[in-house]
PDB file of N, CA and C in Angstrom:
ATOM      1  N   MET A   1     -60.887  16.542 -29.444  1.00  0.00           N
ATOM      2  CA  MET A   1     -59.970  16.210 -30.523  1.00  0.00           C
ATOM      3  C   MET A   1     -59.089  15.324 -30.625  1.00  0.00           C
ATOM      4  N   SER A   2     -58.818  15.019 -31.952  1.00  0.00           N
ATOM      5  CA  SER A   2     -58.776  13.456 -31.962  1.00  0.00           C
ATOM      6  C   SER A   2     -56.448  14.143 -31.927  1.00  0.00           C
ATOM      7  N   GLU A   3     -56.139  13.039 -31.843  1.00  0.00           N
ATOM      8  CA  GLU A   3     -54.420  13.377 -31.590  1.00  0.00           C
ATOM      9  C   GLU A   3     -53.620  12.841 -32.732  1.00  0.00           C
ATOM     10  N   HIS A   4     -54.722  12.203 -34.071  1.00  0.00           N
ATOM     11  CA  HIS A   4     -53.527  12.470 -35.603  1.00  0.00           C
ATOM     12  C   HIS A   4     -54.484  12.504 -36.618  1.00  0.00           C
ATOM     13  N   HIS A   5     -54.022  12.568 -37.718  1.00  0.00           N
ATOM     14  CA  HIS A   5     -54.747  13.518 -38.618  1.00  0.00           C
ATOM     15  C   HIS A   5     -54.570  12.382 -40.362  1.00  0.00           C
ATOM     16  N   THR A   6     -55.639  12.595 -40.762  1.00  0.00           N
ATOM     17  CA  THR A   6     -55.358  12.016 -42.230  1.00  0.00           C
ATOM     18  C   THR A   6     -55.374  12.898 -43.447  1.00  0.00           C
ATOM     19  N   TYR A   7     -54.931  12.587 -44.191  1.00  0.00           N
ATOM     20  CA  TYR A   7     -54.255  13.293 -45.488  1.00  0.00           C
ATOM     21  C   TYR A   7     -54.826  12.534 -46.589  1.00  0.00           C
ATOM     22  N   LYS A   8     -55.895  13.262 -47.660  1.00  0.00           N
ATOM     23  CA  LYS A   8     -55.787  13.114 -49.019  1.00  0.00           C
ATOM     24  C   LYS A   8     -54.521  13.544 -49.825  1.00  0.00           C
ATOM     25  N   LYS A   9     -54.030  13.191 -51.027  1.00  0.00           N
ATOM     26  CA  LYS A   9     -53.283  13.806 -51.796  1.00  0.00           C
ATOM     27  C   LYS A   9     -53.953  13.998 -53.401  1.00  0.00           C
ATOM     28  N   VAL A  10     -53.862  15.026 -54.067  1.00  0.00           N
ATOM     29  CA  VAL A  10     -54.100  15.272 -55.286  1.00  0.00           C
ATOM     30  C   VAL A  10     -53.251  16.129 -56.112  1.00  0.00           C
ATOM     31  N   GLU A  11     -53.309  15.140 -57.549  1.00  0.00           N
ATOM     32  CA  GLU A  11     -52.265  15.974 -58.344  1.00  0.00           C
ATOM     33  C   GLU A  11     -52.070  16.873 -59.317  1.00  0.00           C
ATOM     34  N   LEU A  12     -51.765  18.255 -59.412  1.00  0.00           N
ATOM     35  CA  LEU A  12     -51.951  19.215 -59.944  1.00  0.00           C
ATOM     36  C   LEU A  12     -50.815  19.604 -60.895  1.00  0.00           C
ATOM     37  N   VAL A  13     -51.028  20.325 -62.014  1.00  0.00           N
ATOM     38  CA  VAL A  13     -49.768  20.425 -62.927  1.00  0.00           C
ATOM     39  C   VAL A  13     -50.077  21.860 -63.178  1.00  0.00           C
ATOM     40  N   GLY A  14     -49.259  22.968 -62.776  1.00  0.00           N
ATOM     41  CA  GLY A  14     -49.205  24.430 -62.478  1.00  0.00           C
ATOM     42  C   GLY A  14     -48.218  25.067 -63.535  1.00  0.00           C
ATOM     43  N   SER A  15     -48.389  26.015 -63.874  1.00  0.00           N
ATOM     44  CA  SER A  15     -47.582  26.609 -65.258  1.00  0.00           C
ATOM     45  C   SER A  15     -47.664  27.617 -65.383  1.00  0.00           C
ATOM     46  N   SER A  16     -46.065  28.317 -65.749  1.00  0.00           N
ATOM     47  CA  SER A  16     -45.798  29.724 -65.708  1.00  0.00           C
ATOM     48  C   SER A  16     -44.823  30.116 -66.454  1.00  0.00           C
ATOM     49  N   PRO A  17     -44.711  31.231 -67.507  1.00  0.00           N
ATOM     50  CA  PRO A  17     -43.605  31.818 -68.342  1.00  0.00           C
ATOM     51  C   PRO A  17     -42.544  31.816 -67.918  1.00  0.00           C
ATOM     52  N   VAL A  18     -42.246  32.120 -66.471  1.00  0.00           N
ATOM     53  CA  VAL A  18     -41.659  32.975 -65.594  1.00  0.00           C
ATOM     54  C   VAL A  18     -40.943  32.068 -65.128  1.00  0.00           C
ATOM     55  N   SER A  19     -41.507  31.073 -64.539  1.00  0.00           N
ATOM     56  CA  SER A  19     -39.776  30.137 -63.408  1.00  0.00           C
ATOM     57  C   SER A  19     -41.118  28.632 -62.674  1.00  0.00           C
ATOM     58  N   ILE A  20     -40.249  28.120 -62.627  1.00  0.00           N
ATOM     59  CA  ILE A  20     -40.514  27.168 -61.797  1.00  0.00           C
ATOM     60  C   ILE A  20     -41.666  27.002 -60.551  1.00  0.00           C
ATOM     61  N   GLU A  21     -41.131  27.943 -59.508  1.00  0.00           N
ATOM     62  CA  GLU A  21     -41.167  28.775 -58.549  1.00  0.00           C
ATOM     63  C   GLU A  21     -42.796  29.370 -58.982  1.00  0.00           C
ATOM     64  N   GLU A  22     -42.946  30.194 -60.191  1.00  0.00           N
ATOM     65  CA  GLU A  22     -44.409  30.905 -60.295  1.00  0.00           C
ATOM     66  C   GLU A  22     -45.057  29.473 -60.210  1.00  0.00           C
ATOM     67  N   ALA A  23     -44.821  28.284 -61.505  1.00  0.00           N
ATOM     68  CA  ALA A  23     -45.870  27.483 -61.377  1.00  0.00           C
ATOM     69  C   ALA A  23     -46.344  26.995 -60.255  1.00  0.00           C
ATOM     70  N   ILE A  24     -45.124  27.123 -59.504  1.00  0.00           N
ATOM     71  CA  ILE A  24     -45.898  25.702 -58.391  1.00  0.00           C
ATOM     72  C   ILE A  24     -47.051  26.614 -57.681  1.00  0.00           C
ATOM     73  N   SER A  25     -46.164  28.277 -57.412  1.00  0.00           N
ATOM     74  CA  SER A  25     -47.622  28.800 -56.956  1.00  0.00           C
ATOM     75  C   SER A  25     -48.537  28.851 -57.289  1.00  0.00           C
ATOM     76  N   ASN A  26     -48.852  29.051 -59.021  1.00  0.00           N
ATOM     77  CA  ASN A  26     -50.027  28.992 -59.718  1.00  0.00           C
ATOM     78  C   ASN A  26     -50.792  28.057 -59.415  1.00  0.00           C
ATOM     79  N   ALA A  27     -50.362  26.642 -58.999  1.00  0.00           N
ATOM     80  CA  ALA A  27     -51.239  25.763 -58.842  1.00  0.00           C
ATOM     81  C   ALA A  27     -51.657  26.068 -57.346  1.00  0.00           C
ATOM     82  N   LEU A  28     -50.943  26.560 -56.586  1.00  0.00           N
ATOM     83  CA  LEU A  28     -50.960  26.126 -54.997  1.00  0.00           C
ATOM     84  C   LEU A  28     -52.413  27.117 -55.315  1.00  0.00           C
ATOM     85  N   ALA A  29     -52.622  28.342 -55.495  1.00  0.00           N
ATOM     86  CA  ALA A  29     -53.090  29.717 -55.445  1.00  0.00           C
ATOM     87  C   ALA A  29     -54.648  28.571 -56.199  1.00  0.00           C
ATOM     88  N   GLU A  30     -54.613  28.225 -57.378  1.00  0.00           N
ATOM     89  CA  GLU A  30     -55.994  27.605 -57.880  1.00  0.00           C
ATOM     90  C   GLU A  30     -56.713  26.712 -56.828  1.00  0.00           C
ATOM     91  N   ALA A  31     -55.533  25.914 -55.991  1.00  0.00           N
ATOM     92  CA  ALA A  31     -55.628  24.673 -55.047  1.00  0.00           C
ATOM     93  C   ALA A  31     -56.556  25.176 -53.965  1.00  0.00           C
ATOM     94  N   SER A  32     -56.337  26.552 -53.344  1.00  0.00           N
ATOM     95  CA  SER A  32     -56.086  26.960 -52.007  1.00  0.00           C
ATOM     96  C   SER A  32     -58.489  27.509 -52.355  1.00  0.00           C
ATOM     97  N   LYS A  33     -58.684  27.535 -53.843  1.00  0.00           N
ATOM     98  CA  LYS A  33     -60.226  27.868 -54.519  1.00  0.00           C
ATOM     99  C   LYS A  33     -60.793  26.952 -53.595  1.00  0.00           C
ATOM    100  N   SER A  34     -60.874  25.770 -53.874  1.00  0.00           N
ATOM    101  CA  SER A  34     -61.588  24.946 -53.952  1.00  0.00           C
ATOM    102  C   SER A  34     -61.803  23.202 -52.548  1.00  0.00           C
ATOM    103  N   LEU A  35     -59.901  23.833 -52.529  1.00  0.00           N
ATOM    104  CA  LEU A  35     -59.429  22.900 -51.197  1.00  0.00           C
ATOM    105  C   LEU A  35     -59.047  23.500 -49.841  1.00  0.00           C
ATOM    106  N   GLN A  36     -59.593  22.987 -48.842  1.00  0.00           N
ATOM    107  CA  GLN A  36     -59.578  23.773 -47.867  1.00  0.00           C
ATOM    108  C   GLN A  36     -58.423  22.351 -47.071  1.00  0.00           C
ATOM    109  N   LEU A  37     -57.971  23.263 -45.561  1.00  0.00           N
ATOM    110  CA  LEU A  37     -56.924  22.666 -44.823  1.00  0.00           C
ATOM    111  C   LEU A  37     -55.620  22.676 -45.835  1.00  0.00           C
ATOM    112  N   THR A  38     -55.056  22.389 -46.472  1.00  0.00           N
ATOM    113  CA  THR A  38     -53.754  22.444 -47.504  1.00  0.00           C
ATOM    114  C   THR A  38     -52.589  22.774 -46.993  1.00  0.00           C
ATOM    115  N   GLU A  39     -51.509  21.227 -47.163  1.00  0.00           N
ATOM    116  CA  GLU A  39     -50.791  21.470 -45.612  1.00  0.00           C
ATOM    117  C   GLU A  39     -49.405  21.521 -46.065  1.00  0.00           C
ATOM    118  N   TRP A  40     -49.243  21.288 -47.377  1.00  0.00           N
ATOM    119  CA  TRP A  40     -47.182  20.190 -48.212  1.00  0.00           C
ATOM    120  C   TRP A  40     -47.670  20.290 -49.428  1.00  0.00           C
ATOM    121  N   PHE A  41     -46.649  20.655 -50.071  1.00  0.00           N
ATOM    122  CA  PHE A  41     -46.349  19.856 -51.435  1.00  0.00           C
ATOM    123  C   PHE A  41     -45.189  18.912 -51.603  1.00  0.00           C
ATOM    124  N   GLU A  42     -45.398  17.586 -52.957  1.00  0.00           N
ATOM    125  CA  GLU A  42     -44.157  17.659 -53.335  1.00  0.00           C
ATOM    126  C   GLU A  42     -43.914  17.332 -54.391  1.00  0.00           C
ATOM    127  N   VAL A  43     -43.234  17.860 -55.384  1.00  0.00           N
ATOM    128  CA  VAL A  43     -43.224  18.439 -57.032  1.00  0.00           C
ATOM    129  C   VAL A  43     -42.362  16.905 -57.502  1.00  0.00           C
ATOM    130  N   VAL A  44     -43.258  16.094 -58.312  1.00  0.00           N
ATOM    131  CA  VAL A  44     -43.552  15.066 -58.679  1.00  0.00           C
ATOM    132  C   VAL A  44     -42.466  14.901 -60.021  1.00  0.00           C
ATOM    133  N   GLU A  45     -42.687  16.467 -60.831  1.00  0.00           N
ATOM    134  CA  GLU A  45     -42.112  16.345 -62.573  1.00  0.00           C
ATOM    135  C   GLU A  45     -41.584  17.419 -62.900  1.00  0.00           C
ATOM    136  N   THR A  46     -40.862  18.284 -63.526  1.00  0.00           N
ATOM    137  CA  THR A  46     -40.607  19.409 -63.506  1.00  0.00           C
ATOM    138  C   THR A  46     -40.302  19.582 -65.661  1.00  0.00           C
ATOM    139  N   ARG A  47     -40.902  19.567 -66.417  1.00  0.00           N
ATOM    140  CA  ARG A  47     -41.025  20.037 -68.473  1.00  0.00           C
ATOM    141  C   ARG A  47     -40.985  21.615 -68.023  1.00  0.00           C
ATOM    142  N   GLY A  48     -41.082  21.213 -69.484  1.00  0.00           N
ATOM    143  CA  GLY A  48     -40.863  22.717 -70.088  1.00  0.00           C
ATOM    144  C   GLY A  48     -41.275  23.158 -71.169  1.00  0.00           C
ATOM    145  N   HIS A  49     -41.401  23.761 -72.446  1.00  0.00           N
ATOM    146  CA  HIS A  49     -41.817  24.323 -73.257  1.00  0.00           C
ATOM    147  C   HIS A  49     -40.319  25.230 -74.010  1.00  0.00           C
ATOM    148  N   ILE A  50     -39.918  24.602 -74.893  1.00  0.00           N
ATOM    149  CA  ILE A  50     -38.893  24.997 -75.725  1.00  0.00           C
ATOM    150  C   ILE A  50     -39.402  25.933 -76.726  1.00  0.00           C
ATOM    151  N   GLN A  51     -39.259  27.271 -77.305  1.00  0.00           N
ATOM    152  CA  GLN A  51     -39.284  27.933 -78.257  1.00  0.00           C
ATOM    153  C   GLN A  51     -37.700  28.880 -78.832  1.00  0.00           C
ATOM    154  N   ASP A  52     -37.714  29.005 -80.827  1.00  0.00           N
ATOM    155  CA  ASP A  52     -36.595  29.334 -80.453  1.00  0.00           C
ATOM    156  C   ASP A  52     -35.608  29.005 -79.981  1.00  0.00           C
ATOM    157  N   GLY A  53     -34.998  27.920 -79.284  1.00  0.00           N
ATOM    158  CA  GLY A  53     -34.168  27.559 -78.230  1.00  0.00           C
ATOM    159  C   GLY A  53     -33.904  27.765 -76.922  1.00  0.00           C
ATOM    160  N   LYS A  54     -34.882  28.218 -76.337  1.00  0.00           N
ATOM    161  CA  LYS A  54     -35.635  29.104 -75.424  1.00  0.00           C
ATOM    162  C   LYS A  54     -36.136  28.586 -73.992  1.00  0.00           C
ATOM    163  N   VAL A  55     -35.934  28.646 -73.224  1.00  0.00           N
ATOM    164  CA  VAL A  55     -37.124  28.299 -72.310  1.00  0.00           C
ATOM    165  C   VAL A  55     -38.555  29.507 -72.693  1.00  0.00           C
ATOM    166  N   ALA A  56     -39.525  28.499 -72.575  1.00  0.00           N
ATOM    167  CA  ALA A  56     -41.057  29.839 -73.283  1.00  0.00           C
ATOM    168  C   ALA A  56     -42.345  29.616 -71.980  1.00  0.00           C
ATOM    169  N   HIS A  57     -42.025  28.759 -71.138  1.00  0.00           N
ATOM    170  CA  HIS A  57     -43.101  27.863 -70.319  1.00  0.00           C
ATOM    171  C   HIS A  57     -43.016  26.598 -69.598  1.00  0.00           C
ATOM    172  N   TYR A  58     -42.741  27.225 -68.517  1.00  0.00           N
ATOM    173  CA  TYR A  58     -42.155  25.424 -67.187  1.00  0.00           C
ATOM    174  C   TYR A  58     -44.171  25.269 -66.733  1.00  0.00           C
ATOM    175  N   GLN A  59     -43.439  24.342 -66.628  1.00  0.00           N
ATOM    176  CA  GLN A  59     -45.261  23.168 -65.953  1.00  0.00           C
ATOM    177  C   GLN A  59     -44.241  22.296 -65.512  1.00  0.00           C
ATOM    178  N   VAL A  60     -45.145  22.456 -63.982  1.00  0.00           N
ATOM    179  CA  VAL A  60     -44.495  21.594 -62.881  1.00  0.00           C
ATOM    180  C   VAL A  60     -45.652  20.637 -62.439  1.00  0.00           C
ATOM    181  N   THR A  61     -45.147  19.850 -62.294  1.00  0.00           N
ATOM    182  CA  THR A  61     -46.430  18.768 -61.606  1.00  0.00           C
ATOM    183  C   THR A  61     -46.059  18.307 -60.377  1.00  0.00           C
ATOM    184  N   ILE A  62     -47.294  18.663 -59.001  1.00  0.00           N
ATOM    185  CA  ILE A  62     -46.963  18.732 -57.789  1.00  0.00           C
ATOM    186  C   ILE A  62     -48.155  17.698 -56.924  1.00  0.00           C
ATOM    187  N   LYS A  63     -47.477  17.011 -56.473  1.00  0.00           N
ATOM    188  CA  LYS A  63     -48.892  16.548 -55.367  1.00  0.00           C
ATOM    189  C   LYS A  63     -49.645  17.669 -54.018  1.00  0.00           C
ATOM    190  N   VAL A  64     -50.671  17.501 -53.795  1.00  0.00           N
ATOM    191  CA  VAL A  64     -50.923  18.748 -52.577  1.00  0.00           C
ATOM    192  C   VAL A  64     -51.480  17.896 -51.639  1.00  0.00           C
ATOM    193  N   GLY A  65     -50.886  18.122 -50.248  1.00  0.00           N
ATOM    194  CA  GLY A  65     -51.693  17.083 -49.378  1.00  0.00           C
ATOM    195  C   GLY A  65     -52.579  17.845 -48.642  1.00  0.00           C
ATOM    196  N   PHE A  66     -54.124  17.278 -48.342  1.00  0.00           N
ATOM    197  CA  PHE A  66     -54.862  18.200 -47.401  1.00  0.00           C
ATOM    198  C   PHE A  66     -55.012  17.623 -46.259  1.00  0.00           C
ATOM    199  N   ARG A  67     -55.763  18.271 -45.287  1.00  0.00           N
ATOM    200  CA  ARG A  67     -56.260  17.482 -44.043  1.00  0.00           C
ATOM    201  C   ARG A  67     -57.777  17.131 -44.541  1.00  0.00           C
ATOM    202  N   ILE A  68     -58.353  15.740 -43.959  1.00  0.00           N
ATOM    203  CA  ILE A  68     -59.957  15.378 -43.748  1.00  0.00           C
ATOM    204  C   ILE A  68     -59.929  15.793 -42.466  1.00  0.00           C
ATOM    205  N   THR A  69     -61.116  16.258 -42.202  1.00  0.00           N
ATOM    206  CA  THR A  69     -61.822  16.875 -41.113  1.00  0.00           C
ATOM    207  C   THR A  69     -63.114  15.847 -40.907  1.00  0.00           C
ATOM    208  N   ASN A  70     -63.525  15.996 -39.561  1.00  0.00           N
ATOM    209  CA  ASN A  70     -65.022  15.175 -40.004  1.00  0.00           C
ATOM    210  C   ASN A  70     -65.900  16.554 -39.849  1.00  0.00           C
ATOM    211  N   SER A  71     -65.885  17.635 -39.720  1.00  0.00           N
ATOM    212  CA  SER A  71     -66.706  18.368 -39.127  1.00  0.00           C
ATOM    213  C   SER A  71     -67.240  18.810 -40.899  1.00  0.00           C
TER     214      SER A  71
END
């Protein structure tokens, strides 16, 4: 077994009408359907849609790190 790990990062945008946290969770839930060994994320950008002077939708750009394996 190797004593080091190699990772790859992908950039995703999650969205939610409820919160920034839910936007992140939505992106991670979708990523887990096709990516294995996801281990961390970092928030790159946060933005939102305004409607009638209020926040209508949140969008959060994240980078997700997942481990590369030899299997």
